[in-house]
Each structure stands twice: as structure tokens, then as C-alpha cells.
PDB file of C-alpha atoms and ligand atoms in Angstrom:
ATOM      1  CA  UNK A   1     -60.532  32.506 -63.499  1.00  0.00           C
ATOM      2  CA  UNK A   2     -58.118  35.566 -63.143  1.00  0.00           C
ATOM      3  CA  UNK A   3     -59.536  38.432 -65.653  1.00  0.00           C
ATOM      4  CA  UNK A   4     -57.192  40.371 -67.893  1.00  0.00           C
ATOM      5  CA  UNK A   5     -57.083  43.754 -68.133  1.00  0.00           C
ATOM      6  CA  UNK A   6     -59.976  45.066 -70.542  1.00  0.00           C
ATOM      7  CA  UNK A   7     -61.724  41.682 -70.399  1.00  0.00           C
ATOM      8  CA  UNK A   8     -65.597  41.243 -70.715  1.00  0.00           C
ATOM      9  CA  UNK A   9     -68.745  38.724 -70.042  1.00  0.00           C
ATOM     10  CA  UNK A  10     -67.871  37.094 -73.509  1.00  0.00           C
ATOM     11  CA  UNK A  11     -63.622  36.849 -73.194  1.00  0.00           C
ATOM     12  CA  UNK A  12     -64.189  35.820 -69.461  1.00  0.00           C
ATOM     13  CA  UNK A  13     -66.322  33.084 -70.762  1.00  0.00           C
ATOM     14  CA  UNK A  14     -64.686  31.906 -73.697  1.00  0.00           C
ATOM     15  CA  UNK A  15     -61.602  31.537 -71.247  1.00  0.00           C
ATOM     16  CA  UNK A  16     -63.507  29.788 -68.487  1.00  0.00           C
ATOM     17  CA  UNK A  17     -64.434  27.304 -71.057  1.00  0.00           C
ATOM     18  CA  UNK A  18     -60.987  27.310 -72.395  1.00  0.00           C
ATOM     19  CA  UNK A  19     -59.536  25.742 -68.732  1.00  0.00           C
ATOM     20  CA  UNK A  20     -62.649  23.726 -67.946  1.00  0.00           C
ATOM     21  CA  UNK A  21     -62.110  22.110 -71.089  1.00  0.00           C
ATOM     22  CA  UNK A  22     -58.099  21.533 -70.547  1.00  0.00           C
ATOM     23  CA  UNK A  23     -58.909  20.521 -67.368  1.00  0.00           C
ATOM     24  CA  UNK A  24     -61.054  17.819 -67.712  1.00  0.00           C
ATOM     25  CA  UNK A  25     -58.280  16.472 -70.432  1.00  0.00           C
ATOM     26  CA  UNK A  26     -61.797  14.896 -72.664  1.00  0.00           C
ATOM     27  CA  UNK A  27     -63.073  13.453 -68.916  1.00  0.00           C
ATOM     28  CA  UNK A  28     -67.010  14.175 -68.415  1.00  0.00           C
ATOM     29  CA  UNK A  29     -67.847  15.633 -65.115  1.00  0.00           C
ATOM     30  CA  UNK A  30     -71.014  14.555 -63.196  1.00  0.00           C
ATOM     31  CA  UNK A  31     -71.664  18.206 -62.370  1.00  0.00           C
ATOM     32  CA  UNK A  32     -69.563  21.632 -62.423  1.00  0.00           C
ATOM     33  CA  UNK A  33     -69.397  24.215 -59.440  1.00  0.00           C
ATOM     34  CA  UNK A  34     -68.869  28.216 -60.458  1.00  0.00           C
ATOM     35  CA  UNK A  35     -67.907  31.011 -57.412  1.00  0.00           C
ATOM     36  CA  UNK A  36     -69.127  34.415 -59.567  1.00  0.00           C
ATOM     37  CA  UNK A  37     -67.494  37.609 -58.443  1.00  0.00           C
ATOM     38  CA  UNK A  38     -71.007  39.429 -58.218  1.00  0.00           C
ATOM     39  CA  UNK A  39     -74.443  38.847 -57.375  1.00  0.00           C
ATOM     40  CA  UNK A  40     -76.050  35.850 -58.961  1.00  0.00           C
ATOM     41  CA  UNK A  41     -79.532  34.165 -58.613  1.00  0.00           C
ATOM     42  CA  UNK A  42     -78.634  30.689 -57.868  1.00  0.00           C
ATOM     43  CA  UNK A  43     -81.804  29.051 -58.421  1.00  0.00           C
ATOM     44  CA  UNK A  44     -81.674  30.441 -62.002  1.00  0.00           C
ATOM     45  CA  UNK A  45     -78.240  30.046 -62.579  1.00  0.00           C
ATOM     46  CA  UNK A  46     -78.475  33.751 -63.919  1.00  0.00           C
ATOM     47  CA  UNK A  47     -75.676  36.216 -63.146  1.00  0.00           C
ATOM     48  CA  UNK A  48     -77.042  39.766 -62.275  1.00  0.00           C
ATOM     49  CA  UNK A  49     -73.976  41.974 -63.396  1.00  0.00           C
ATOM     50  CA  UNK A  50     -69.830  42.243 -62.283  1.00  0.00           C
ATOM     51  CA  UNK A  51     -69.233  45.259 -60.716  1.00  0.00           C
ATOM     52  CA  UNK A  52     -65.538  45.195 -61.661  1.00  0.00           C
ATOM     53  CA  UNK A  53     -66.076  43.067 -65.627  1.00  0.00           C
ATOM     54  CA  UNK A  54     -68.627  45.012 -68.450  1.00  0.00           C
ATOM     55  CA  UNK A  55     -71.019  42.753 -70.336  1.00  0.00           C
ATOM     56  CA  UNK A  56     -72.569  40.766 -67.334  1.00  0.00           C
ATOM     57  CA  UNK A  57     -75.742  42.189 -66.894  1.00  0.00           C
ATOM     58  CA  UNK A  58     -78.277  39.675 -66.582  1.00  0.00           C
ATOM     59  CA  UNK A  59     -76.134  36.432 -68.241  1.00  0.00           C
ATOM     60  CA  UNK A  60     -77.498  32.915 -68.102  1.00  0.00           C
ATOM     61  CA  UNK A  61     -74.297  31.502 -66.845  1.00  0.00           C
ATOM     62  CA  UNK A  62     -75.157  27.897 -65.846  1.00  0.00           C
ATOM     63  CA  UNK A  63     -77.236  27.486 -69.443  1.00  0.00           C
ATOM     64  CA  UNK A  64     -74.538  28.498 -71.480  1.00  0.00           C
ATOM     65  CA  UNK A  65     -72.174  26.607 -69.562  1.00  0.00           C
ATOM     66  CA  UNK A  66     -74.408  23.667 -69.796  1.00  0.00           C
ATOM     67  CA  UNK A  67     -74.518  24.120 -73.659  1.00  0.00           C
ATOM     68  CA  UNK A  68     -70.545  23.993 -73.367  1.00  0.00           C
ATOM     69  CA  UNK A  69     -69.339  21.383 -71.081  1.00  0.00           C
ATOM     70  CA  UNK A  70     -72.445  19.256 -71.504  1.00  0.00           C
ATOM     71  CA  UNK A  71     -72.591  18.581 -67.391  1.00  0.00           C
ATOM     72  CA  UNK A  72     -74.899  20.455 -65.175  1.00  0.00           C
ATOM     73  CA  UNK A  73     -73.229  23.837 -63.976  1.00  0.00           C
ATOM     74  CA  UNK A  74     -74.172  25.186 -60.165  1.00  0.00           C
ATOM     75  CA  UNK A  75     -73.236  28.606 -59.629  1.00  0.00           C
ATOM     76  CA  UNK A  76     -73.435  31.155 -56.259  1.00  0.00           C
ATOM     77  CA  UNK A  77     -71.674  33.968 -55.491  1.00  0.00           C
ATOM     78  CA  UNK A  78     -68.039  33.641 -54.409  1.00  0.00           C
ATOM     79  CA  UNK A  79     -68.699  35.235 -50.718  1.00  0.00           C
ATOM     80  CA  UNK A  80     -71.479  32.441 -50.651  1.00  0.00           C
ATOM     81  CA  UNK A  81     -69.642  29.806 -51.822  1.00  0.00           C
ATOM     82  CA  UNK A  82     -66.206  30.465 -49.944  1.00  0.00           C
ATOM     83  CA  UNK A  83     -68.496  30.474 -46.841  1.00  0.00           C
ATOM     84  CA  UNK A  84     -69.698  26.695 -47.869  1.00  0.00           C
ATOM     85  CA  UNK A  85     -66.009  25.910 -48.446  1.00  0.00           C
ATOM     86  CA  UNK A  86     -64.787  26.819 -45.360  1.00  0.00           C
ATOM     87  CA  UNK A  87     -67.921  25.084 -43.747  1.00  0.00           C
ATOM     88  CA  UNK A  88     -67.236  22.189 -45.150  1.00  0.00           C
ATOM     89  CA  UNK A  89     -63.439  22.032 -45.489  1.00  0.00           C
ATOM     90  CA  UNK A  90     -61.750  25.035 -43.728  1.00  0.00           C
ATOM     91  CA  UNK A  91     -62.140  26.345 -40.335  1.00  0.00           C
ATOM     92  CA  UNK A  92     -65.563  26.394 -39.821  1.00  0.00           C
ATOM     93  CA  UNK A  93     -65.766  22.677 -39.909  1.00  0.00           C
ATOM     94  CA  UNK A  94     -67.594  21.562 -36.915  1.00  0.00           C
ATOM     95  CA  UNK A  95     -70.136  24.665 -36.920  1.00  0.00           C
ATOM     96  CA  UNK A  96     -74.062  24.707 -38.238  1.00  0.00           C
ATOM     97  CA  UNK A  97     -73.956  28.535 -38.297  1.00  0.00           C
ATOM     98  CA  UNK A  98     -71.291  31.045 -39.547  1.00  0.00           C
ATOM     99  CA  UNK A  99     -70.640  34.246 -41.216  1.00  0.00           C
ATOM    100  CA  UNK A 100     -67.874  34.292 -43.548  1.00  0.00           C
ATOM    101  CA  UNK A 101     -66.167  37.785 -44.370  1.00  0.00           C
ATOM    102  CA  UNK A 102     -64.028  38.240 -47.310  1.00  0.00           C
ATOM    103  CA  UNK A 103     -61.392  42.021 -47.024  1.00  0.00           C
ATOM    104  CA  UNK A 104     -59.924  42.252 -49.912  1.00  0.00           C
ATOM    105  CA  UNK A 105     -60.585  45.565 -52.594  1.00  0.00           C
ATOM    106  CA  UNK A 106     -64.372  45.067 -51.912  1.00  0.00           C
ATOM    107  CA  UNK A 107     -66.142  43.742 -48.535  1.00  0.00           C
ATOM    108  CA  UNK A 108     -68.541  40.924 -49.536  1.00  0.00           C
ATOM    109  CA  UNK A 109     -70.058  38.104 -46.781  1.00  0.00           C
ATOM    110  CA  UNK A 110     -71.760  34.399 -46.445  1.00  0.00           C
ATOM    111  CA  UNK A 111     -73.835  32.775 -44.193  1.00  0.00           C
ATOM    112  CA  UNK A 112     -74.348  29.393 -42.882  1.00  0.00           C
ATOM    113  CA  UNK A 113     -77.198  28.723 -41.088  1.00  0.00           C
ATOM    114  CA  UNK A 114     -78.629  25.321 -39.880  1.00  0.00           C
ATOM    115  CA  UNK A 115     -75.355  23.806 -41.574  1.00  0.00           C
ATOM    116  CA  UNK A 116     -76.976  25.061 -45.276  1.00  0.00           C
ATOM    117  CA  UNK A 117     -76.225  28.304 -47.240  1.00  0.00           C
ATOM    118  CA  UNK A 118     -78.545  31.187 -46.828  1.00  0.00           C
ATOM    119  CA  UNK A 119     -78.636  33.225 -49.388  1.00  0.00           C
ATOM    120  CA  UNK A 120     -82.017  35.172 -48.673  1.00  0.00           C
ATOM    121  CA  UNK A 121     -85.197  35.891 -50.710  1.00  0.00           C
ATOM    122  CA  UNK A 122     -82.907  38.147 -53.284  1.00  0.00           C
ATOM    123  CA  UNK A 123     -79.861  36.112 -53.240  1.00  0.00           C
ATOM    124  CA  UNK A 124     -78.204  38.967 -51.302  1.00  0.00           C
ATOM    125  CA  UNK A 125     -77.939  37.882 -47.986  1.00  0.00           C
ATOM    126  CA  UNK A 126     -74.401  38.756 -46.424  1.00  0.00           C
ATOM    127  CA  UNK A 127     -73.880  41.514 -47.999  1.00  0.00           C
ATOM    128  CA  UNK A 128     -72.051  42.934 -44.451  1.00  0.00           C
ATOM    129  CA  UNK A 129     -70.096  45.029 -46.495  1.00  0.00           C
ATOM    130  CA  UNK A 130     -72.852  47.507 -47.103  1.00  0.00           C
ATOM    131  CA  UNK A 131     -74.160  47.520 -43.831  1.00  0.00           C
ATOM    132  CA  UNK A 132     -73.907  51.194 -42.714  1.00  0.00           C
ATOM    133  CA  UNK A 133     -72.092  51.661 -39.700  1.00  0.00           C
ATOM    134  CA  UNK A 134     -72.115  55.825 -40.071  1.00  0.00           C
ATOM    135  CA  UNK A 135     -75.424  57.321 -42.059  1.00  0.00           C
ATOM    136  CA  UNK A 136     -73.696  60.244 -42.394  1.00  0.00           C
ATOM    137  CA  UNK A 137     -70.101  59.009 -43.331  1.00  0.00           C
ATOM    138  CA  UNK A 138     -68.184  58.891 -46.775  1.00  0.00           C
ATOM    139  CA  UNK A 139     -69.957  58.295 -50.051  1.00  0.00           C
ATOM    140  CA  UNK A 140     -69.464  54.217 -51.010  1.00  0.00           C
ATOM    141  CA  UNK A 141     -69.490  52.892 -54.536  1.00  0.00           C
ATOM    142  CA  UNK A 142     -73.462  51.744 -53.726  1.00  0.00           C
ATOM    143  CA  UNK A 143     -74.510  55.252 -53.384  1.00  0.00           C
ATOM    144  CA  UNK A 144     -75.065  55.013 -49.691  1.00  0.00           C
ATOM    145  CA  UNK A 145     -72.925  57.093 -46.682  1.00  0.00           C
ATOM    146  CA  UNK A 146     -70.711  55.403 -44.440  1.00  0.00           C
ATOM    147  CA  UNK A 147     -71.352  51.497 -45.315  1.00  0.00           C
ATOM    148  CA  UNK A 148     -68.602  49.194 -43.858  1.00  0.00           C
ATOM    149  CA  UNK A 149     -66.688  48.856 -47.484  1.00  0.00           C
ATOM    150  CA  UNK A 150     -66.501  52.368 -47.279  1.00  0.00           C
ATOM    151  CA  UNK A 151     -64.223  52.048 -44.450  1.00  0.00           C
ATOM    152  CA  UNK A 152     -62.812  48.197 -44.533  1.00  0.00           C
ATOM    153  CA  UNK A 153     -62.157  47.578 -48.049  1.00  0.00           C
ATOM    154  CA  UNK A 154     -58.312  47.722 -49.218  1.00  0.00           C
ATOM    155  CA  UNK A 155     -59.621  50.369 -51.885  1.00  0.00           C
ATOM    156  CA  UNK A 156     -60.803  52.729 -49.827  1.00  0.00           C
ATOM    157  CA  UNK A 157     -58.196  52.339 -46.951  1.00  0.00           C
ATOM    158  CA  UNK A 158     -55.582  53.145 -49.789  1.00  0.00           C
ATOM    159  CA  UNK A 159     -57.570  56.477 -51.161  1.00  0.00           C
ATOM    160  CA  UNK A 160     -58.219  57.477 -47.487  1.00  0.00           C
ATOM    161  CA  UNK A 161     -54.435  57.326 -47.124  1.00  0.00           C
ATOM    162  CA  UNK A 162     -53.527  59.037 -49.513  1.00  0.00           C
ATOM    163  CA  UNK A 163     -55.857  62.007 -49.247  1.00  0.00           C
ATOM    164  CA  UNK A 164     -54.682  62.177 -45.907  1.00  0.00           C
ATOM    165  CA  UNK A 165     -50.835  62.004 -46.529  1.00  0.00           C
ATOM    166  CA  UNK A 166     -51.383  65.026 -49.459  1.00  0.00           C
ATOM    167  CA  UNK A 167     -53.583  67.130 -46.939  1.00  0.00           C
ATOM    168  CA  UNK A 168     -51.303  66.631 -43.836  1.00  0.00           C
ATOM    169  CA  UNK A 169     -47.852  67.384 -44.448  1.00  0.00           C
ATOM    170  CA  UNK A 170     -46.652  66.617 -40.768  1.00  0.00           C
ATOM    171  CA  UNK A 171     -48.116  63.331 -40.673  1.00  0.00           C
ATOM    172  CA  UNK A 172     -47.016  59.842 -42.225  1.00  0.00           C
ATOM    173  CA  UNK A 173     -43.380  59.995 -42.119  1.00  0.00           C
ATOM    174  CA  UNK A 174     -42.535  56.574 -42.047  1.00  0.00           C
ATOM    175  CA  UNK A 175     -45.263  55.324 -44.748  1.00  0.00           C
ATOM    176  CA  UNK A 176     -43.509  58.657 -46.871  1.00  0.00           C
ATOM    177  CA  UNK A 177     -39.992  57.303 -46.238  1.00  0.00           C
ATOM    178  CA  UNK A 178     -41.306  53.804 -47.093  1.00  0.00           C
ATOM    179  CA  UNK A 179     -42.936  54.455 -50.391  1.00  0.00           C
ATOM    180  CA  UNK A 180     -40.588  57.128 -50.798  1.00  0.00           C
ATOM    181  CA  UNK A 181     -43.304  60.160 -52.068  1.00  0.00           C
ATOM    182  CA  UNK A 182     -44.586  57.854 -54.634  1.00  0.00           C
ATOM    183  CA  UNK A 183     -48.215  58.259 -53.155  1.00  0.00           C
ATOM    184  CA  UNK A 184     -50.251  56.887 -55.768  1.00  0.00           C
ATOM    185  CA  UNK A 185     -48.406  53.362 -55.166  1.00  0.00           C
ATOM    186  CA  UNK A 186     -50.072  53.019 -51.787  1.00  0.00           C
ATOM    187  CA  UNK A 187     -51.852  49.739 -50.852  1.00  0.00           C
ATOM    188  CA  UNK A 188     -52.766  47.952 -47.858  1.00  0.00           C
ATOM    189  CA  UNK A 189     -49.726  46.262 -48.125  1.00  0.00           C
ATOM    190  CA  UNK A 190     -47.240  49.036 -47.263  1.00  0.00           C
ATOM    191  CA  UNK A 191     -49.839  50.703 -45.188  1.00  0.00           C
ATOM    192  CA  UNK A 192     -49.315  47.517 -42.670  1.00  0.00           C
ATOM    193  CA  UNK A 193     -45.476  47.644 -43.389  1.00  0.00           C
ATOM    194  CA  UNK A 194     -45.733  51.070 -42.272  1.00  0.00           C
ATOM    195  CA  UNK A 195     -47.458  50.829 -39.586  1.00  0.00           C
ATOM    196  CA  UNK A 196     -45.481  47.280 -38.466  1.00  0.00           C
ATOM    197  CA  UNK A 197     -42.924  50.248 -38.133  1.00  0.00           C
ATOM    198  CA  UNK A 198     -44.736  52.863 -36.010  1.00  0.00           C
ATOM    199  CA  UNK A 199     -45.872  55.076 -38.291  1.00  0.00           C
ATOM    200  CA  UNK A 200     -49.074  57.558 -37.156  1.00  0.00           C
ATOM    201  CA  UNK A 201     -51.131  57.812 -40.084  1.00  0.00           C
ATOM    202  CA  UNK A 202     -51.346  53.879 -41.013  1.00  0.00           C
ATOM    203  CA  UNK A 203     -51.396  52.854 -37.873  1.00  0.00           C
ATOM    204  CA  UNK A 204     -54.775  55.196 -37.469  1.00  0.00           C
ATOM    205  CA  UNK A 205     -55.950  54.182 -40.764  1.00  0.00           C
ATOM    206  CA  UNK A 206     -55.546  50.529 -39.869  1.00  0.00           C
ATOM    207  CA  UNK A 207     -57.710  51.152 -36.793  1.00  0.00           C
ATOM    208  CA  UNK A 208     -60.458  53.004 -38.415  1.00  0.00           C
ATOM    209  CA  UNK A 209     -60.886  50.068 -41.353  1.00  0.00           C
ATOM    210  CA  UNK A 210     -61.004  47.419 -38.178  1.00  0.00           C
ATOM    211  CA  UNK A 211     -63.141  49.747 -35.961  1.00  0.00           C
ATOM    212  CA  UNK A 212     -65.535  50.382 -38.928  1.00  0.00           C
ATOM    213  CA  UNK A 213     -65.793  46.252 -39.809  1.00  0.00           C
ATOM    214  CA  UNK A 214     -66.097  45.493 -36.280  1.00  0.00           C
ATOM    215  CA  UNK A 215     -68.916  47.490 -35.827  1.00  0.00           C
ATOM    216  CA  UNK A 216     -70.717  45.785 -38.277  1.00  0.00           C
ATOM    217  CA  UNK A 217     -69.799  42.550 -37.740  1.00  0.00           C
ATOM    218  CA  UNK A 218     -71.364  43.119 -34.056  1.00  0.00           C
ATOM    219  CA  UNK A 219     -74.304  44.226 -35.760  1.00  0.00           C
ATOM    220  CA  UNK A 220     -74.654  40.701 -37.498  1.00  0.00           C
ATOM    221  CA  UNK A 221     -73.973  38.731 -34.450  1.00  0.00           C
ATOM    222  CA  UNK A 222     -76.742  40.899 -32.598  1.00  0.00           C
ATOM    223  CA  UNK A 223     -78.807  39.968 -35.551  1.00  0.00           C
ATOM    224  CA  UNK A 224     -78.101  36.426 -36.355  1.00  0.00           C
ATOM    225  CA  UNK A 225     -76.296  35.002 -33.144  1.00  0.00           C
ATOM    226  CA  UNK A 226     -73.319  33.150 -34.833  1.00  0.00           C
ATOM    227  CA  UNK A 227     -70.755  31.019 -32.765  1.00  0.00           C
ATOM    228  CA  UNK A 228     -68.099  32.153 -35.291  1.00  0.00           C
ATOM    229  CA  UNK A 229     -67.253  34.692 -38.056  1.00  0.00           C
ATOM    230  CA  UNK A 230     -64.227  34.363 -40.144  1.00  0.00           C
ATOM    231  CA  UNK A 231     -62.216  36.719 -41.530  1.00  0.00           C
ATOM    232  CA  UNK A 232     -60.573  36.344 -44.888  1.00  0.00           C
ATOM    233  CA  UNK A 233     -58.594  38.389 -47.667  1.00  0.00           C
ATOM    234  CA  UNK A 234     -55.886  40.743 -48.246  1.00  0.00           C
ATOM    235  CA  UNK A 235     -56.460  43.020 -45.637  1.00  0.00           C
ATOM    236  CA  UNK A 236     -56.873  40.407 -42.716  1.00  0.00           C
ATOM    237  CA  UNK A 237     -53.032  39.676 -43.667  1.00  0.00           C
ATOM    238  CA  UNK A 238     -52.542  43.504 -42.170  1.00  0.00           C
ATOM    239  CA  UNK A 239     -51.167  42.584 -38.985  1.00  0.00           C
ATOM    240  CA  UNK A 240     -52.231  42.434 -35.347  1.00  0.00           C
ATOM    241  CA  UNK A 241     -53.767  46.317 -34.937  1.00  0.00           C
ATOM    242  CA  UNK A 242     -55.916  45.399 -37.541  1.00  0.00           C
ATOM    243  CA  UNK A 243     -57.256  42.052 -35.378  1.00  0.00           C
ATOM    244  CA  UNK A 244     -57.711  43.635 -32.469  1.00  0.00           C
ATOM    245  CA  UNK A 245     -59.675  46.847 -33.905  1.00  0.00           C
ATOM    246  CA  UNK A 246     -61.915  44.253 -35.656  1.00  0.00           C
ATOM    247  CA  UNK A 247     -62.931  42.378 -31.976  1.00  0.00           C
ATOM    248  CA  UNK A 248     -62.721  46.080 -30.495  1.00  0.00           C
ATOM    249  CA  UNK A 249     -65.505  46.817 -32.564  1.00  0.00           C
ATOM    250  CA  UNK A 250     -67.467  43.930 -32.475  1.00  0.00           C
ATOM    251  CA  UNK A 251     -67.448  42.895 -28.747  1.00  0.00           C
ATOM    252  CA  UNK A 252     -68.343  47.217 -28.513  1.00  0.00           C
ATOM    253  CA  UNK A 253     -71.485  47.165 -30.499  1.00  0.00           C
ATOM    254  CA  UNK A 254     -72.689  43.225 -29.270  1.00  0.00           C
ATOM    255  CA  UNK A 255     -74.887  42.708 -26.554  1.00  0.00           C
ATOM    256  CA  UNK A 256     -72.867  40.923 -23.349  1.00  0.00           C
ATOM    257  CA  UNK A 257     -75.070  37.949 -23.679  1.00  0.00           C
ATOM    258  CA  UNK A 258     -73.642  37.467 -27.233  1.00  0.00           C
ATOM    259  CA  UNK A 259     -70.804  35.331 -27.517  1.00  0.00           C
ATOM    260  CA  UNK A 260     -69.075  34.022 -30.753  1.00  0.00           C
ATOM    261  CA  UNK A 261     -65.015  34.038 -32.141  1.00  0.00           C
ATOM    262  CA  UNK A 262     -63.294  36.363 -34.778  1.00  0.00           C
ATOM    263  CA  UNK A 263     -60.639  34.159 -36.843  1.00  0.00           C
ATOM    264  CA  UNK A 264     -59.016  33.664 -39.948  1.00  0.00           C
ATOM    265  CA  UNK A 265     -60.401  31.511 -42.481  1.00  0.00           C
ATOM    266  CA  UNK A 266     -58.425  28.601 -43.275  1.00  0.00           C
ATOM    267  CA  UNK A 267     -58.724  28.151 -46.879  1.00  0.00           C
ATOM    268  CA  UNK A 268     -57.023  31.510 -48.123  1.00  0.00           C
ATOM    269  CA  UNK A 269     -57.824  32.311 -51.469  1.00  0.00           C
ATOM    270  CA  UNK A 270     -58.721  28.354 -51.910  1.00  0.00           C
ATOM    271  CA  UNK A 271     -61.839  28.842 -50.350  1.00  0.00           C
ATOM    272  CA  UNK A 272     -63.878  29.483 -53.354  1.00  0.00           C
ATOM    273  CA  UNK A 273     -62.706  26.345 -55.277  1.00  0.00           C
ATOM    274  CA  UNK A 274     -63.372  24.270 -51.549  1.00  0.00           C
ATOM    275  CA  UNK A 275     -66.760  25.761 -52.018  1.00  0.00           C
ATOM    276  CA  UNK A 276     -67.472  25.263 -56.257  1.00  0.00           C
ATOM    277  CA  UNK A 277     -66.654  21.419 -54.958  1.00  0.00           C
ATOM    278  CA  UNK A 278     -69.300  21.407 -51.944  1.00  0.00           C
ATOM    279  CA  UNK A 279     -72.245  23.114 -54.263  1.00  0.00           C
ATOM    280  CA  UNK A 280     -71.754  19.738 -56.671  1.00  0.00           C
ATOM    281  CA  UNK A 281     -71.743  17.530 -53.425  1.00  0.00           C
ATOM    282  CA  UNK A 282     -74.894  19.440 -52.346  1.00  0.00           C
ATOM    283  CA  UNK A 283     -76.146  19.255 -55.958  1.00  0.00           C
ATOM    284  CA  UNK A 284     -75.443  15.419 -56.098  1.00  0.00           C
ATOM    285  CA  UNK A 285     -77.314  14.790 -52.941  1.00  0.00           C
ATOM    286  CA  UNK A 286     -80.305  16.527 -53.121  1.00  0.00           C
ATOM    287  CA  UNK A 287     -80.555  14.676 -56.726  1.00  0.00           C
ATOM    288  CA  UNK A 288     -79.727  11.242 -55.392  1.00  0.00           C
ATOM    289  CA  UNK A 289     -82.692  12.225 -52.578  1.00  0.00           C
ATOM    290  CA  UNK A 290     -84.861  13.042 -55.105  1.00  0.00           C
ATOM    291  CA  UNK A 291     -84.229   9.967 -57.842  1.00  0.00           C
ATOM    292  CA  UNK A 292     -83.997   7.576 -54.506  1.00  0.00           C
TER     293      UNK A 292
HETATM  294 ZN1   ZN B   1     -71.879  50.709 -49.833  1.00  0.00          ZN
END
């Protein structure tokens, strides 16, 4: 469900009811899958909070959908479940173990292991994004210095920009021409353009944001051993400098004897839905094992 502007817990509901209900056109589903933008216990079906939507703190999601739709309701984080989707339907197909990394405005992260989500003893496993990869870096959102959103994220890459193009006057020229000294309209998008074209300043910035993820995606494979990570969101669509800074920075901080792939996901913004559909399948099997 795509928020409005000024939306909370209650409109965002109301509206995800709304569709469901269109949707199923008076149908009854056997069992409904929900990708949360935030952390959620799924066990409980509770979500913790949004960090971008007000009103979410500590919401029984799955009950009150339950209440609603009269079908039982599954929910996971949307890192989580676009890692099962792309598992199961996208280009991790084929692997027991992966890390899925979503690069949009935040950094958020999945993991498959064994072939079956693992979400951790918090529900907060993959959270690669605020993996520090410089203690004494930046300030992040979380209150910590230096942690791969920090760097990687298309918000920050856009305010790092942008302080840099008002402090250095020389540097930038062909992201100023571009975006012709309207500053504050700088995204990740014309950063790319910009540097597609040469310029100094997005080109570095580019570098830096794949430098910084690689780092800590290096980190995980040290940790976890994964055959394959994939890469998805807005600023994976950056271009080629941004590609090879990622696997720069990840073969650099990896030990030799660890091997695995960097690639796109192949679901694109899909991948959540893919992965609301494999939590029912799970859902349905494990209570078919159980009844059987
Ligand atoms: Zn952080």
C-alpha cells in the first residue's frame, strides 16, 4: 500500500482494508500475506513502530486484520519477506542461503538460511544497513556513527551531495549544469545522470555509497558465508560505478577463502508481493503438517 502524505497507523489501515476488500471482489482467502515497512514480531503478528508513518507503535496488525478480512493474516518485515520472494520466485531460486539487500531511501536486509527465513531472536536479523562500517563516521538516523545507511542510502547520498556542492564551489559542474543550481532537487537519480556524464563530485559520491555498502556486505559474508547477496532498490539502478564500488568493497573486507556473487534481484519492486504469497504457502504447509 503506497502511503499519502500525512497518513497514519489508522488511515494506512483503513486503506489496506479498503483494497484487500476490492480485491478479493466478496472471494474468501485461505490466508493473507503482509510485507510491513518496519520492524515487526512475526510470531505475534505485532508491528513494533514505522519509522517513516506516526501511530504504529506497538499495533496488533495480523489481529485486527483477522477481525477484518476474516482469513488468517501472516505478516514480516518487507526486507524479510522480499528476501523469501526472491528465494522462492526471483533470482535466488536455486539457493538454501542468501542475503537480500534492499537501497532505496533507507538500507534494510533478509536472510535465508537452510532454504527458511531467519529472522533472529528479536526479529531483527539483517538489519546490514546499520552495521557500522566507520565508528567514528557521520551521525545515522539510529543514533550510531558511520552505519552503512549512513553512507548507502539514497537519503543520505542526496544530503551528502548537496552539502558538498554548497561548500565546494569548484566542484560539481556537470551535476550544477544538470540540475541547473536547483540544489535542493538532488536525488540519486540525477546524481547517476551526472555522473553517467563525468562529473567529479557524483561520480565520488557514487563510490563512497558503494565502498561504504561493500564493506559491510563483506562483513556479512565473513559472518554468515552466503553463496549470493542480491542487491535491490533505487540506488542499485545507479549505474555501473556504483556495481563495481559495491564488489570493491566486499571482495576488500572478505577473507580469500570466501566466495559468493553480488547481483541484482530479479523481482524489482515485486519482490515484496512474491514474498506476502510465499509466507501463506509457508503458512499453509506447516498447517497441513500439523492437521496431517
Ligand atoms: Zn544507523
Amino acid at each position: 500500500v503506497f502511503a499519502p502524505p500525512n497518513s497514519n497507523a489508522e488511515t494506512d489501515i483503513r486503506q489496506m482494508v479498503a483494497l484487500a476488500k476490492e480485491m478479493l471482489a466478496g472471494e474468501q482467502p485461505c490466508a493473507i500475506g503482509v510485507s510491513f515497512g518496519g520492524p515487526v514480531d512475526h510470531d505475534r503478528g505485532l508491528v513494533h513502530l514505522s519509522h517513516h508513518v506516526p501511530g504504529w507503535e506497538n499495533i496488533r496488525l495480523s489481529s485486527l486484520l483477522e477481525t477484518k478480512l476474516s482469513a488468517p493474516v501472516l505478516i514480516d518485515n518487507d526486507a524479510n519477506v522480499a528476501a523469501l520472494g526472491e528465494h522462492r520466485y526471483g533470482a535466488g531460486r536455486g539457493y538454501q542461503t542468501l542475503l537480500y539487500v534492499t537501497v532505496s531511501t533507507g538500507v534494510g536486509g533478509g536472510w535465508i538460511i537452510n532454504g527458511q527465513p531467519w529472522r533472529g531472536h528479536e526479529n531483527m536479523a539483517g538489519e546490514i544497513g546499520h552495521t557500522v562500517v566507520d565508528p567514528q563516521g557521520p551521525r545515522c538516523l539510529c543514533g550510531k556513527r558511520g552505519c552503512v545507511e549512513r553512507f548507502a542510502s539514497g537519503r543520505y547520498i542526496a544530503q551528502d551531495v548537496r552539502e558538498e556542492l554548497s561548500a565546494s564551489p569548484g566542484k560539481g559542474e556537470i551535476l550544477r549544469a544538470l540540475v541547473q543550481d536547483q540544489i535542493a532537487s538532488i536525488d540519486t537519480k540525477l546524481i547517476a545522470e551526472a555522473a553517467a556524464r563525468g562529473d567529479d563530485l557524483a561520480i565520488e559520491a557514487l563510490k563512497t555509497a558503494a565502498r561504504a555498502l561493500g564493506v559491510g556486505i563483506g562483513n556479512a559474508a565473513n559472518l554468515i558465508n552466503p553463496p549470493l547477496i542480491l542487491l535491490g532498490g533505487g540506488v542499485t539502478k545507479t549505474g555501473d560505478i556504483f556495481w563495481e564500488g559495491v564488489r570493491q568493497g566486499a571482495r576488500m573486507t572478505s577473507l580469500p577463502e570466501i566466495h559468493f556473487e553480488i547481483e541484482p534481484a530479479g523481482l524489482g519492486d515485486d519482490a515484496p508481493l512474491w514474498g506476502a504469497i510465499a509466507l501463506v504457502e509457508n503458512y499453509l504447509a506447516n498447517s497441513m503438517t500439523q492437521s496431517a
